[in-house]
Amino acid sequence: MSKASSPIKMEGLSKPRGKRWDHLELLERIDSSGSISAAATAMGMSYKAAWQAVESVNNMSQEPLVIRQPGGSSGGGTSLTEYGRRVVATYRRLEEAWAAVPASVSSMMDDFDRYYSLSRRFDMQTSARNQFLGTIKHVKKGAVNAEVILDIGGGNELAAIITNDSADHLGLEIGSEAYALIKAQWIILTVDTDFKTSARNSLTGTIARCQEGAVNAEVVIELPGGKTIAAIITNDSVKTLGLKVGGKATAMIKASHVILAVPS
């Protein structure tokens, strides 16, 4: 294996760069402590930054790497799934093998091919708070625009409306992977689904976090399958809707507000 093609430089999963944290170390600390708060403290991260990192990792993975454990005086703990432990173990084995005997890495390429592609997903930097990896289920072209249906797992789908030129440029095909990016400010929340709306997408789940600021609040909804979606709404809207952790809420997103991207 040539130096130029060496896969062991796992950007975004090895060392912090600026404010970008080591996702792999965070996963390990969560697994050992059973607490995201303890893991964040040990790494010098804020609790919010740690949760956002965990949510990003879960949303970019086909299977959840981290799950919440209900119960306990503080609302339960947090732990890695078996899939998450395999991801962490594979990365560490690869690092050790590469440091000791580079040739031995070839014996683990099956695992590497599977999990290294996951590490690359964490490198994408965007201002969109919500990032989902999914599989294209349907592409329907019209005169100018195309409707693309993305399966993001857990029985959840997202519809996006983009131009035919964009669909062709991205090379969108049924069965291929794509990312859906949605700004938190574009999401409308409701607790009542018994009405008609022009929003093409609606994702219903349980409120996992509700953090109020001076004017606005960030509301994070955990969807079936372990993925999360975050919305920014006013504090007044939180009170009007009666949003509380543990309650149900639906995130509505216009198809034109879903941005699609593909791996480079």
PDB file of C-alpha atoms in Angstrom:
ATOM      1  CA  MET A   1       0.000   0.000   0.000  1.00  0.00           C
ATOM      2  CA  SER A   2       1.543   3.333  -1.028  1.00  0.00           C
ATOM      3  CA  LYS A   3       1.905   6.251   1.321  1.00  0.00           C
ATOM      4  CA  ALA A   4      -0.348   8.344  -0.875  1.00  0.00           C
ATOM      5  CA  SER A   5      -3.178   5.839  -0.595  1.00  0.00           C
ATOM      6  CA  SER A   6      -2.752   5.179   3.144  1.00  0.00           C
ATOM      7  CA  PRO A   7      -6.236   5.081   4.713  1.00  0.00           C
ATOM      8  CA  ILE A   8      -5.173   5.419   8.325  1.00  0.00           C
ATOM      9  CA  LYS A   9      -5.430   9.213   8.426  1.00  0.00           C
ATOM     10  CA  MET A  10      -9.042   9.296   9.578  1.00  0.00           C
ATOM     11  CA  GLU A  11      -9.810  13.000   9.503  1.00  0.00           C
ATOM     12  CA  GLY A  12     -12.427  14.029  12.030  1.00  0.00           C
ATOM     13  CA  LEU A  13     -11.909  10.796  14.010  1.00  0.00           C
ATOM     14  CA  SER A  14      -8.308  11.048  15.116  1.00  0.00           C
ATOM     15  CA  LYS A  15      -7.288  14.365  16.667  1.00  0.00           C
ATOM     16  CA  PRO A  16      -9.272  17.566  17.333  1.00  0.00           C
ATOM     17  CA  ARG A  17      -8.729  20.308  14.761  1.00  0.00           C
ATOM     18  CA  GLY A  18      -9.738  23.681  16.165  1.00  0.00           C
ATOM     19  CA  LYS A  19     -13.223  23.138  17.562  1.00  0.00           C
ATOM     20  CA  ARG A  20     -13.660  19.772  15.835  1.00  0.00           C
ATOM     21  CA  TRP A  21     -13.630  17.063  18.458  1.00  0.00           C
ATOM     22  CA  ASP A  22     -12.361  13.505  18.359  1.00  0.00           C
ATOM     23  CA  HIS A  23     -15.537  11.499  17.759  1.00  0.00           C
ATOM     24  CA  LEU A  24     -13.763   8.199  18.368  1.00  0.00           C
ATOM     25  CA  GLU A  25     -12.486   9.207  21.813  1.00  0.00           C
ATOM     26  CA  LEU A  26     -15.922  10.538  22.710  1.00  0.00           C
ATOM     27  CA  LEU A  27     -17.493   7.191  21.799  1.00  0.00           C
ATOM     28  CA  GLU A  28     -14.918   5.335  23.884  1.00  0.00           C
ATOM     29  CA  ARG A  29     -15.488   7.540  26.919  1.00  0.00           C
ATOM     30  CA  ILE A  30     -19.260   7.164  26.647  1.00  0.00           C
ATOM     31  CA  ASP A  31     -18.838   3.405  26.493  1.00  0.00           C
ATOM     32  CA  SER A  32     -16.580   3.281  29.556  1.00  0.00           C
ATOM     33  CA  SER A  33     -18.543   5.746  31.723  1.00  0.00           C
ATOM     34  CA  GLY A  34     -22.107   5.128  30.553  1.00  0.00           C
ATOM     35  CA  SER A  35     -22.601   8.889  30.718  1.00  0.00           C
ATOM     36  CA  ILE A  36     -22.337  11.510  27.997  1.00  0.00           C
ATOM     37  CA  SER A  37     -21.933  14.177  30.691  1.00  0.00           C
ATOM     38  CA  ALA A  38     -18.911  12.406  32.172  1.00  0.00           C
ATOM     39  CA  ALA A  39     -17.441  11.828  28.718  1.00  0.00           C
ATOM     40  CA  ALA A  40     -17.868  15.494  27.788  1.00  0.00           C
ATOM     41  CA  THR A  41     -16.277  16.678  31.043  1.00  0.00           C
ATOM     42  CA  ALA A  42     -13.279  14.372  30.559  1.00  0.00           C
ATOM     43  CA  MET A  43     -12.722  15.793  27.072  1.00  0.00           C
ATOM     44  CA  GLY A  44     -13.273  19.432  28.008  1.00  0.00           C
ATOM     45  CA  MET A  45     -16.418  19.629  25.880  1.00  0.00           C
ATOM     46  CA  SER A  46     -19.725  21.205  26.756  1.00  0.00           C
ATOM     47  CA  TYR A  47     -22.653  18.862  27.321  1.00  0.00           C
ATOM     48  CA  LYS A  48     -24.439  20.396  24.321  1.00  0.00           C
ATOM     49  CA  ALA A  49     -21.412  19.972  22.035  1.00  0.00           C
ATOM     50  CA  ALA A  50     -21.119  16.326  23.064  1.00  0.00           C
ATOM     51  CA  TRP A  51     -24.774  15.633  22.321  1.00  0.00           C
ATOM     52  CA  GLN A  52     -24.547  17.386  18.968  1.00  0.00           C
ATOM     53  CA  ALA A  53     -21.523  15.236  18.093  1.00  0.00           C
ATOM     54  CA  VAL A  54     -23.403  12.077  19.084  1.00  0.00           C
ATOM     55  CA  GLU A  55     -26.477  13.096  17.093  1.00  0.00           C
ATOM     56  CA  SER A  56     -24.309  13.828  14.054  1.00  0.00           C
ATOM     57  CA  VAL A  57     -22.599  10.428  14.308  1.00  0.00           C
ATOM     58  CA  ASN A  58     -25.935   8.610  14.579  1.00  0.00           C
ATOM     59  CA  ASN A  59     -27.500  10.541  11.699  1.00  0.00           C
ATOM     60  CA  MET A  60     -24.549   9.776   9.428  1.00  0.00           C
ATOM     61  CA  SER A  61     -24.577   6.056  10.211  1.00  0.00           C
ATOM     62  CA  GLN A  62     -26.900   3.441   8.777  1.00  0.00           C
ATOM     63  CA  GLU A  63     -27.230   2.017  12.297  1.00  0.00           C
ATOM     64  CA  PRO A  64     -27.159   3.975  15.588  1.00  0.00           C
ATOM     65  CA  LEU A  65     -23.791   3.960  17.334  1.00  0.00           C
ATOM     66  CA  VAL A  66     -25.096   5.484  20.574  1.00  0.00           C
ATOM     67  CA  ILE A  67     -28.403   4.940  22.390  1.00  0.00           C
ATOM     68  CA  ARG A  68     -30.078   6.463  25.423  1.00  0.00           C
ATOM     69  CA  GLN A  69     -30.867   4.234  28.391  1.00  0.00           C
ATOM     70  CA  PRO A  70     -34.089   5.323  30.167  1.00  0.00           C
ATOM     71  CA  GLY A  71     -34.472   5.250  33.942  1.00  0.00           C
ATOM     72  CA  GLY A  72     -32.446   6.415  36.900  1.00  0.00           C
ATOM     73  CA  SER A  73     -32.608   9.574  38.978  1.00  0.00           C
ATOM     74  CA  SER A  74     -30.975  11.649  36.242  1.00  0.00           C
ATOM     75  CA  GLY A  75     -33.069  10.263  33.415  1.00  0.00           C
ATOM     76  CA  GLY A  76     -30.892   7.302  32.520  1.00  0.00           C
ATOM     77  CA  GLY A  77     -27.526   6.863  30.881  1.00  0.00           C
ATOM     78  CA  THR A  78     -26.013   6.594  27.435  1.00  0.00           C
ATOM     79  CA  SER A  79     -24.261   3.608  25.893  1.00  0.00           C
ATOM     80  CA  LEU A  80     -22.794   2.348  22.641  1.00  0.00           C
ATOM     81  CA  THR A  81     -24.681  -0.167  20.558  1.00  0.00           C
ATOM     82  CA  GLU A  82     -22.948  -3.391  19.578  1.00  0.00           C
ATOM     83  CA  TYR A  83     -22.450  -1.861  16.124  1.00  0.00           C
ATOM     84  CA  GLY A  84     -20.856   1.201  17.744  1.00  0.00           C
ATOM     85  CA  ARG A  85     -18.450  -0.966  19.723  1.00  0.00           C
ATOM     86  CA  ARG A  86     -17.439  -2.817  16.555  1.00  0.00           C
ATOM     87  CA  VAL A  87     -16.756   0.513  14.805  1.00  0.00           C
ATOM     88  CA  VAL A  88     -14.545   1.729  17.666  1.00  0.00           C
ATOM     89  CA  ALA A  89     -12.720  -1.602  17.982  1.00  0.00           C
ATOM     90  CA  THR A  90     -12.053  -1.760  14.243  1.00  0.00           C
ATOM     91  CA  TYR A  91     -10.550   1.733  14.153  1.00  0.00           C
ATOM     92  CA  ARG A  92      -8.286   1.031  17.123  1.00  0.00           C
ATOM     93  CA  ARG A  93      -7.123  -2.308  15.697  1.00  0.00           C
ATOM     94  CA  LEU A  94      -6.309  -0.602  12.417  1.00  0.00           C
ATOM     95  CA  GLU A  95      -4.295   2.118  14.179  1.00  0.00           C
ATOM     96  CA  GLU A  96      -2.313  -0.445  16.167  1.00  0.00           C
ATOM     97  CA  ALA A  97      -1.681  -2.643  13.143  1.00  0.00           C
ATOM     98  CA  TRP A  98      -0.547   0.282  11.003  1.00  0.00           C
ATOM     99  CA  ALA A  99       1.812   1.547  13.678  1.00  0.00           C
ATOM    100  CA  ALA A 100       3.347  -1.893  14.216  1.00  0.00           C
ATOM    101  CA  VAL A 101       3.298  -3.658  10.862  1.00  0.00           C
ATOM    102  CA  PRO A 102       1.824  -1.743   7.891  1.00  0.00           C
ATOM    103  CA  ALA A 103       1.553  -4.926   5.860  1.00  0.00           C
ATOM    104  CA  SER A 104      -0.861  -6.428   8.377  1.00  0.00           C
ATOM    105  CA  VAL A 105      -3.478  -3.823   7.543  1.00  0.00           C
ATOM    106  CA  SER A 106      -4.359  -5.711   4.384  1.00  0.00           C
ATOM    107  CA  SER A 107      -5.746  -8.569   6.500  1.00  0.00           C
ATOM    108  CA  MET A 108      -8.404  -6.241   7.888  1.00  0.00           C
ATOM    109  CA  MET A 109      -9.455  -4.525   4.681  1.00  0.00           C
ATOM    110  CA  ASP A 110     -12.948  -6.016   4.735  1.00  0.00           C
ATOM    111  CA  ASP A 111     -13.688  -4.278   8.038  1.00  0.00           C
ATOM    112  CA  PHE A 112     -11.805  -1.190   6.948  1.00  0.00           C
ATOM    113  CA  ASP A 113     -13.758  -0.734   3.725  1.00  0.00           C
ATOM    114  CA  ARG A 114     -16.987  -0.885   5.686  1.00  0.00           C
ATOM    115  CA  TYR A 115     -16.065   1.415   8.554  1.00  0.00           C
ATOM    116  CA  TYR A 116     -13.645   3.847   6.924  1.00  0.00           C
ATOM    117  CA  SER A 117     -16.413   5.070   4.641  1.00  0.00           C
ATOM    118  CA  LEU A 118     -18.331   5.874   7.818  1.00  0.00           C
ATOM    119  CA  SER A 119     -15.438   7.952   9.179  1.00  0.00           C
ATOM    120  CA  ARG A 120     -15.367  10.073   6.024  1.00  0.00           C
ATOM    121  CA  ARG A 121     -18.985  11.059   6.584  1.00  0.00           C
ATOM    122  CA  PHE A 122     -17.982  12.927   9.736  1.00  0.00           C
ATOM    123  CA  ASP A 123     -15.646  15.203   7.753  1.00  0.00           C
ATOM    124  CA  MET A 124     -18.378  17.140   5.952  1.00  0.00           C
ATOM    125  CA  GLN A 125     -18.607  20.701   7.284  1.00  0.00           C
ATOM    126  CA  THR A 126     -21.813  22.637   6.632  1.00  0.00           C
ATOM    127  CA  SER A 127     -23.936  25.280   8.333  1.00  0.00           C
ATOM    128  CA  ALA A 128     -26.970  22.975   8.164  1.00  0.00           C
ATOM    129  CA  ARG A 129     -27.696  21.674  11.687  1.00  0.00           C
ATOM    130  CA  ASN A 130     -29.366  18.522  10.365  1.00  0.00           C
ATOM    131  CA  GLN A 131     -27.449  16.059   8.199  1.00  0.00           C
ATOM    132  CA  PHE A 132     -28.831  12.655   7.238  1.00  0.00           C
ATOM    133  CA  LEU A 133     -27.306   9.855   5.239  1.00  0.00           C
ATOM    134  CA  GLY A 134     -29.845   7.869   3.229  1.00  0.00           C
ATOM    135  CA  THR A 135     -30.493   5.688   0.220  1.00  0.00           C
ATOM    136  CA  ILE A 136     -32.300   7.038  -2.818  1.00  0.00           C
ATOM    137  CA  LYS A 137     -35.618   5.247  -3.135  1.00  0.00           C
ATOM    138  CA  HIS A 138     -37.257   7.132  -5.984  1.00  0.00           C
ATOM    139  CA  VAL A 139     -36.404   9.778  -8.591  1.00  0.00           C
ATOM    140  CA  LYS A 140     -39.219  11.329 -10.599  1.00  0.00           C
ATOM    141  CA  LYS A 141     -38.354  14.006 -13.153  1.00  0.00           C
ATOM    142  CA  GLY A 142     -40.746  16.644 -14.389  1.00  0.00           C
ATOM    143  CA  ALA A 143     -40.372  19.355 -16.987  1.00  0.00           C
ATOM    144  CA  VAL A 144     -37.891  21.350 -14.868  1.00  0.00           C
ATOM    145  CA  ASN A 145     -37.635  19.822 -11.403  1.00  0.00           C
ATOM    146  CA  ALA A 146     -37.195  16.354  -9.989  1.00  0.00           C
ATOM    147  CA  GLU A 147     -38.672  14.808  -6.837  1.00  0.00           C
ATOM    148  CA  VAL A 148     -36.189  12.623  -4.985  1.00  0.00           C
ATOM    149  CA  ILE A 149     -37.233  10.318  -2.118  1.00  0.00           C
ATOM    150  CA  LEU A 150     -34.486   9.461   0.359  1.00  0.00           C
ATOM    151  CA  ASP A 151     -34.827   6.587   2.841  1.00  0.00           C
ATOM    152  CA  ILE A 152     -32.992   7.701   6.010  1.00  0.00           C
ATOM    153  CA  GLY A 153     -33.781   4.568   8.037  1.00  0.00           C
ATOM    154  CA  GLY A 154     -36.152   3.751  10.871  1.00  0.00           C
ATOM    155  CA  GLY A 155     -39.110   3.948   8.504  1.00  0.00           C
ATOM    156  CA  ASN A 156     -38.367   7.640   7.857  1.00  0.00           C
ATOM    157  CA  GLU A 157     -38.222   9.202   4.404  1.00  0.00           C
ATOM    158  CA  LEU A 158     -37.417  12.679   3.096  1.00  0.00           C
ATOM    159  CA  ALA A 159     -38.651  14.147  -0.174  1.00  0.00           C
ATOM    160  CA  ALA A 160     -36.560  16.786  -1.905  1.00  0.00           C
ATOM    161  CA  ILE A 161     -37.369  18.951  -4.895  1.00  0.00           C
ATOM    162  CA  ILE A 162     -34.315  19.872  -6.962  1.00  0.00           C
ATOM    163  CA  THR A 163     -33.752  20.818 -10.582  1.00  0.00           C
ATOM    164  CA  ASN A 164     -33.280  18.125 -13.212  1.00  0.00           C
ATOM    165  CA  ASP A 165     -29.841  19.614 -13.905  1.00  0.00           C
ATOM    166  CA  SER A 166     -28.896  19.149 -10.237  1.00  0.00           C
ATOM    167  CA  ALA A 167     -30.156  15.555 -10.255  1.00  0.00           C
ATOM    168  CA  ASP A 168     -28.043  14.825 -13.326  1.00  0.00           C
ATOM    169  CA  HIS A 169     -25.005  16.642 -11.944  1.00  0.00           C
ATOM    170  CA  LEU A 170     -25.165  14.658  -8.680  1.00  0.00           C
ATOM    171  CA  GLY A 171     -25.695  11.411 -10.576  1.00  0.00           C
ATOM    172  CA  LEU A 172     -28.683  10.460  -8.441  1.00  0.00           C
ATOM    173  CA  GLU A 173     -29.797   6.887  -8.982  1.00  0.00           C
ATOM    174  CA  ILE A 174     -32.111   4.538  -7.125  1.00  0.00           C
ATOM    175  CA  GLY A 175     -30.108   2.590  -4.556  1.00  0.00           C
ATOM    176  CA  SER A 176     -27.235   5.060  -4.316  1.00  0.00           C
ATOM    177  CA  GLU A 177     -26.337   6.994  -1.154  1.00  0.00           C
ATOM    178  CA  ALA A 178     -26.970  10.697  -0.685  1.00  0.00           C
ATOM    179  CA  TYR A 179     -26.952  13.232   2.134  1.00  0.00           C
ATOM    180  CA  ALA A 180     -29.930  15.400   3.076  1.00  0.00           C
ATOM    181  CA  LEU A 181     -29.086  18.754   4.667  1.00  0.00           C
ATOM    182  CA  ILE A 182     -31.745  20.805   6.453  1.00  0.00           C
ATOM    183  CA  LYS A 183     -31.220  24.047   8.360  1.00  0.00           C
ATOM    184  CA  ALA A 184     -32.803  24.027  11.814  1.00  0.00           C
ATOM    185  CA  GLN A 185     -34.481  27.389  11.126  1.00  0.00           C
ATOM    186  CA  TRP A 186     -36.421  25.897   8.194  1.00  0.00           C
ATOM    187  CA  ILE A 187     -38.250  23.356  10.339  1.00  0.00           C
ATOM    188  CA  ILE A 188     -41.791  23.951  11.599  1.00  0.00           C
ATOM    189  CA  LEU A 189     -42.853  22.062  14.725  1.00  0.00           C
ATOM    190  CA  THR A 190     -46.332  20.953  15.676  1.00  0.00           C
ATOM    191  CA  VAL A 191     -47.923  18.702  18.272  1.00  0.00           C
ATOM    192  CA  ASP A 192     -51.137  18.306  16.283  1.00  0.00           C
ATOM    193  CA  THR A 193     -50.969  16.273  13.076  1.00  0.00           C
ATOM    194  CA  ASP A 194     -54.705  16.406  12.336  1.00  0.00           C
ATOM    195  CA  PHE A 195     -54.540  19.164   9.733  1.00  0.00           C
ATOM    196  CA  LYS A 196     -53.483  19.707   6.138  1.00  0.00           C
ATOM    197  CA  THR A 197     -50.226  21.428   5.232  1.00  0.00           C
ATOM    198  CA  SER A 198     -48.204  22.165   2.108  1.00  0.00           C
ATOM    199  CA  ALA A 199     -45.056  20.791   3.770  1.00  0.00           C
ATOM    200  CA  ARG A 200     -44.111  17.584   1.933  1.00  0.00           C
ATOM    201  CA  ASN A 201     -42.185  16.060   4.841  1.00  0.00           C
ATOM    202  CA  SER A 202     -43.311  15.279   8.381  1.00  0.00           C
ATOM    203  CA  LEU A 203     -41.130  13.412  10.886  1.00  0.00           C
ATOM    204  CA  THR A 204     -42.693  12.489  14.227  1.00  0.00           C
ATOM    205  CA  GLY A 205     -40.767  11.482  17.314  1.00  0.00           C
ATOM    206  CA  THR A 206     -40.076  12.114  20.990  1.00  0.00           C
ATOM    207  CA  ILE A 207     -38.565  15.346  22.282  1.00  0.00           C
ATOM    208  CA  ALA A 208     -35.098  14.478  23.592  1.00  0.00           C
ATOM    209  CA  ARG A 209     -33.865  17.983  24.408  1.00  0.00           C
ATOM    210  CA  CYS A 210     -35.419  21.437  24.643  1.00  0.00           C
ATOM    211  CA  GLN A 211     -32.918  24.181  25.395  1.00  0.00           C
ATOM    212  CA  GLU A 212     -34.151  27.756  25.593  1.00  0.00           C
ATOM    213  CA  GLY A 213     -31.922  30.735  24.910  1.00  0.00           C
ATOM    214  CA  ALA A 214     -32.497  34.473  25.197  1.00  0.00           C
ATOM    215  CA  VAL A 215     -35.029  34.521  22.330  1.00  0.00           C
ATOM    216  CA  ASN A 216     -35.002  31.172  20.556  1.00  0.00           C
ATOM    217  CA  ALA A 217     -34.909  27.537  21.624  1.00  0.00           C
ATOM    218  CA  GLU A 218     -33.324  24.455  20.113  1.00  0.00           C
ATOM    219  CA  VAL A 219     -35.664  21.466  20.141  1.00  0.00           C
ATOM    220  CA  VAL A 220     -34.211  18.044  19.342  1.00  0.00           C
ATOM    221  CA  ILE A 221     -36.620  15.260  18.362  1.00  0.00           C
ATOM    222  CA  GLU A 222     -35.523  11.627  18.455  1.00  0.00           C
ATOM    223  CA  LEU A 223     -37.004   9.711  15.520  1.00  0.00           C
ATOM    224  CA  PRO A 224     -37.784   5.994  15.257  1.00  0.00           C
ATOM    225  CA  GLY A 225     -34.518   4.189  14.541  1.00  0.00           C
ATOM    226  CA  GLY A 226     -32.363   6.484  16.674  1.00  0.00           C
ATOM    227  CA  LYS A 227     -31.789   9.451  14.373  1.00  0.00           C
ATOM    228  CA  THR A 228     -32.556  12.992  15.550  1.00  0.00           C
ATOM    229  CA  ILE A 229     -33.714  16.237  13.992  1.00  0.00           C
ATOM    230  CA  ALA A 230     -33.163  19.691  15.503  1.00  0.00           C
ATOM    231  CA  ALA A 231     -35.350  22.757  15.063  1.00  0.00           C
ATOM    232  CA  ILE A 232     -34.850  26.375  16.108  1.00  0.00           C
ATOM    233  CA  ILE A 233     -38.085  28.088  17.193  1.00  0.00           C
ATOM    234  CA  THR A 234     -38.946  30.981  19.495  1.00  0.00           C
ATOM    235  CA  ASN A 235     -39.281  30.523  23.250  1.00  0.00           C
ATOM    236  CA  ASP A 236     -42.870  31.743  22.919  1.00  0.00           C
ATOM    237  CA  SER A 237     -43.579  28.912  20.469  1.00  0.00           C
ATOM    238  CA  VAL A 238     -42.175  26.391  22.942  1.00  0.00           C
ATOM    239  CA  LYS A 239     -44.601  27.644  25.583  1.00  0.00           C
ATOM    240  CA  THR A 240     -47.559  27.861  23.186  1.00  0.00           C
ATOM    241  CA  LEU A 241     -47.028  24.296  21.961  1.00  0.00           C
ATOM    242  CA  GLY A 242     -46.279  23.030  25.456  1.00  0.00           C
ATOM    243  CA  LEU A 243     -43.084  21.323  24.304  1.00  0.00           C
ATOM    244  CA  LYS A 244     -41.390  19.225  26.969  1.00  0.00           C
ATOM    245  CA  VAL A 245     -38.779  16.484  27.057  1.00  0.00           C
ATOM    246  CA  GLY A 246     -40.525  13.152  26.619  1.00  0.00           C
ATOM    247  CA  GLY A 247     -43.465  14.633  24.703  1.00  0.00           C
ATOM    248  CA  LYS A 248     -44.342  13.943  21.083  1.00  0.00           C
ATOM    249  CA  ALA A 249     -43.749  16.449  18.301  1.00  0.00           C
ATOM    250  CA  THR A 250     -43.703  16.503  14.507  1.00  0.00           C
ATOM    251  CA  ALA A 251     -41.119  18.303  12.380  1.00  0.00           C
ATOM    252  CA  MET A 252     -42.468  19.578   9.071  1.00  0.00           C
ATOM    253  CA  ILE A 253     -40.098  20.412   6.223  1.00  0.00           C
ATOM    254  CA  LYS A 254     -40.863  21.692   2.750  1.00  0.00           C
ATOM    255  CA  ALA A 255     -39.332  19.559   0.013  1.00  0.00           C
ATOM    256  CA  SER A 256     -37.687  22.649  -1.443  1.00  0.00           C
ATOM    257  CA  HIS A 257     -35.850  23.149   1.878  1.00  0.00           C
ATOM    258  CA  VAL A 258     -34.090  19.780   1.669  1.00  0.00           C
ATOM    259  CA  ILE A 259     -30.617  20.108   0.130  1.00  0.00           C
ATOM    260  CA  LEU A 260     -29.094  16.979  -1.369  1.00  0.00           C
ATOM    261  CA  ALA A 261     -25.397  16.138  -1.594  1.00  0.00           C
ATOM    262  CA  VAL A 262     -23.373  13.083  -2.594  1.00  0.00           C
ATOM    263  CA  PRO A 263     -19.938  11.806  -1.522  1.00  0.00           C
ATOM    264  CA  SER A 264     -17.140  13.261  -3.624  1.00  0.00           C
TER     265      SER A 264
END
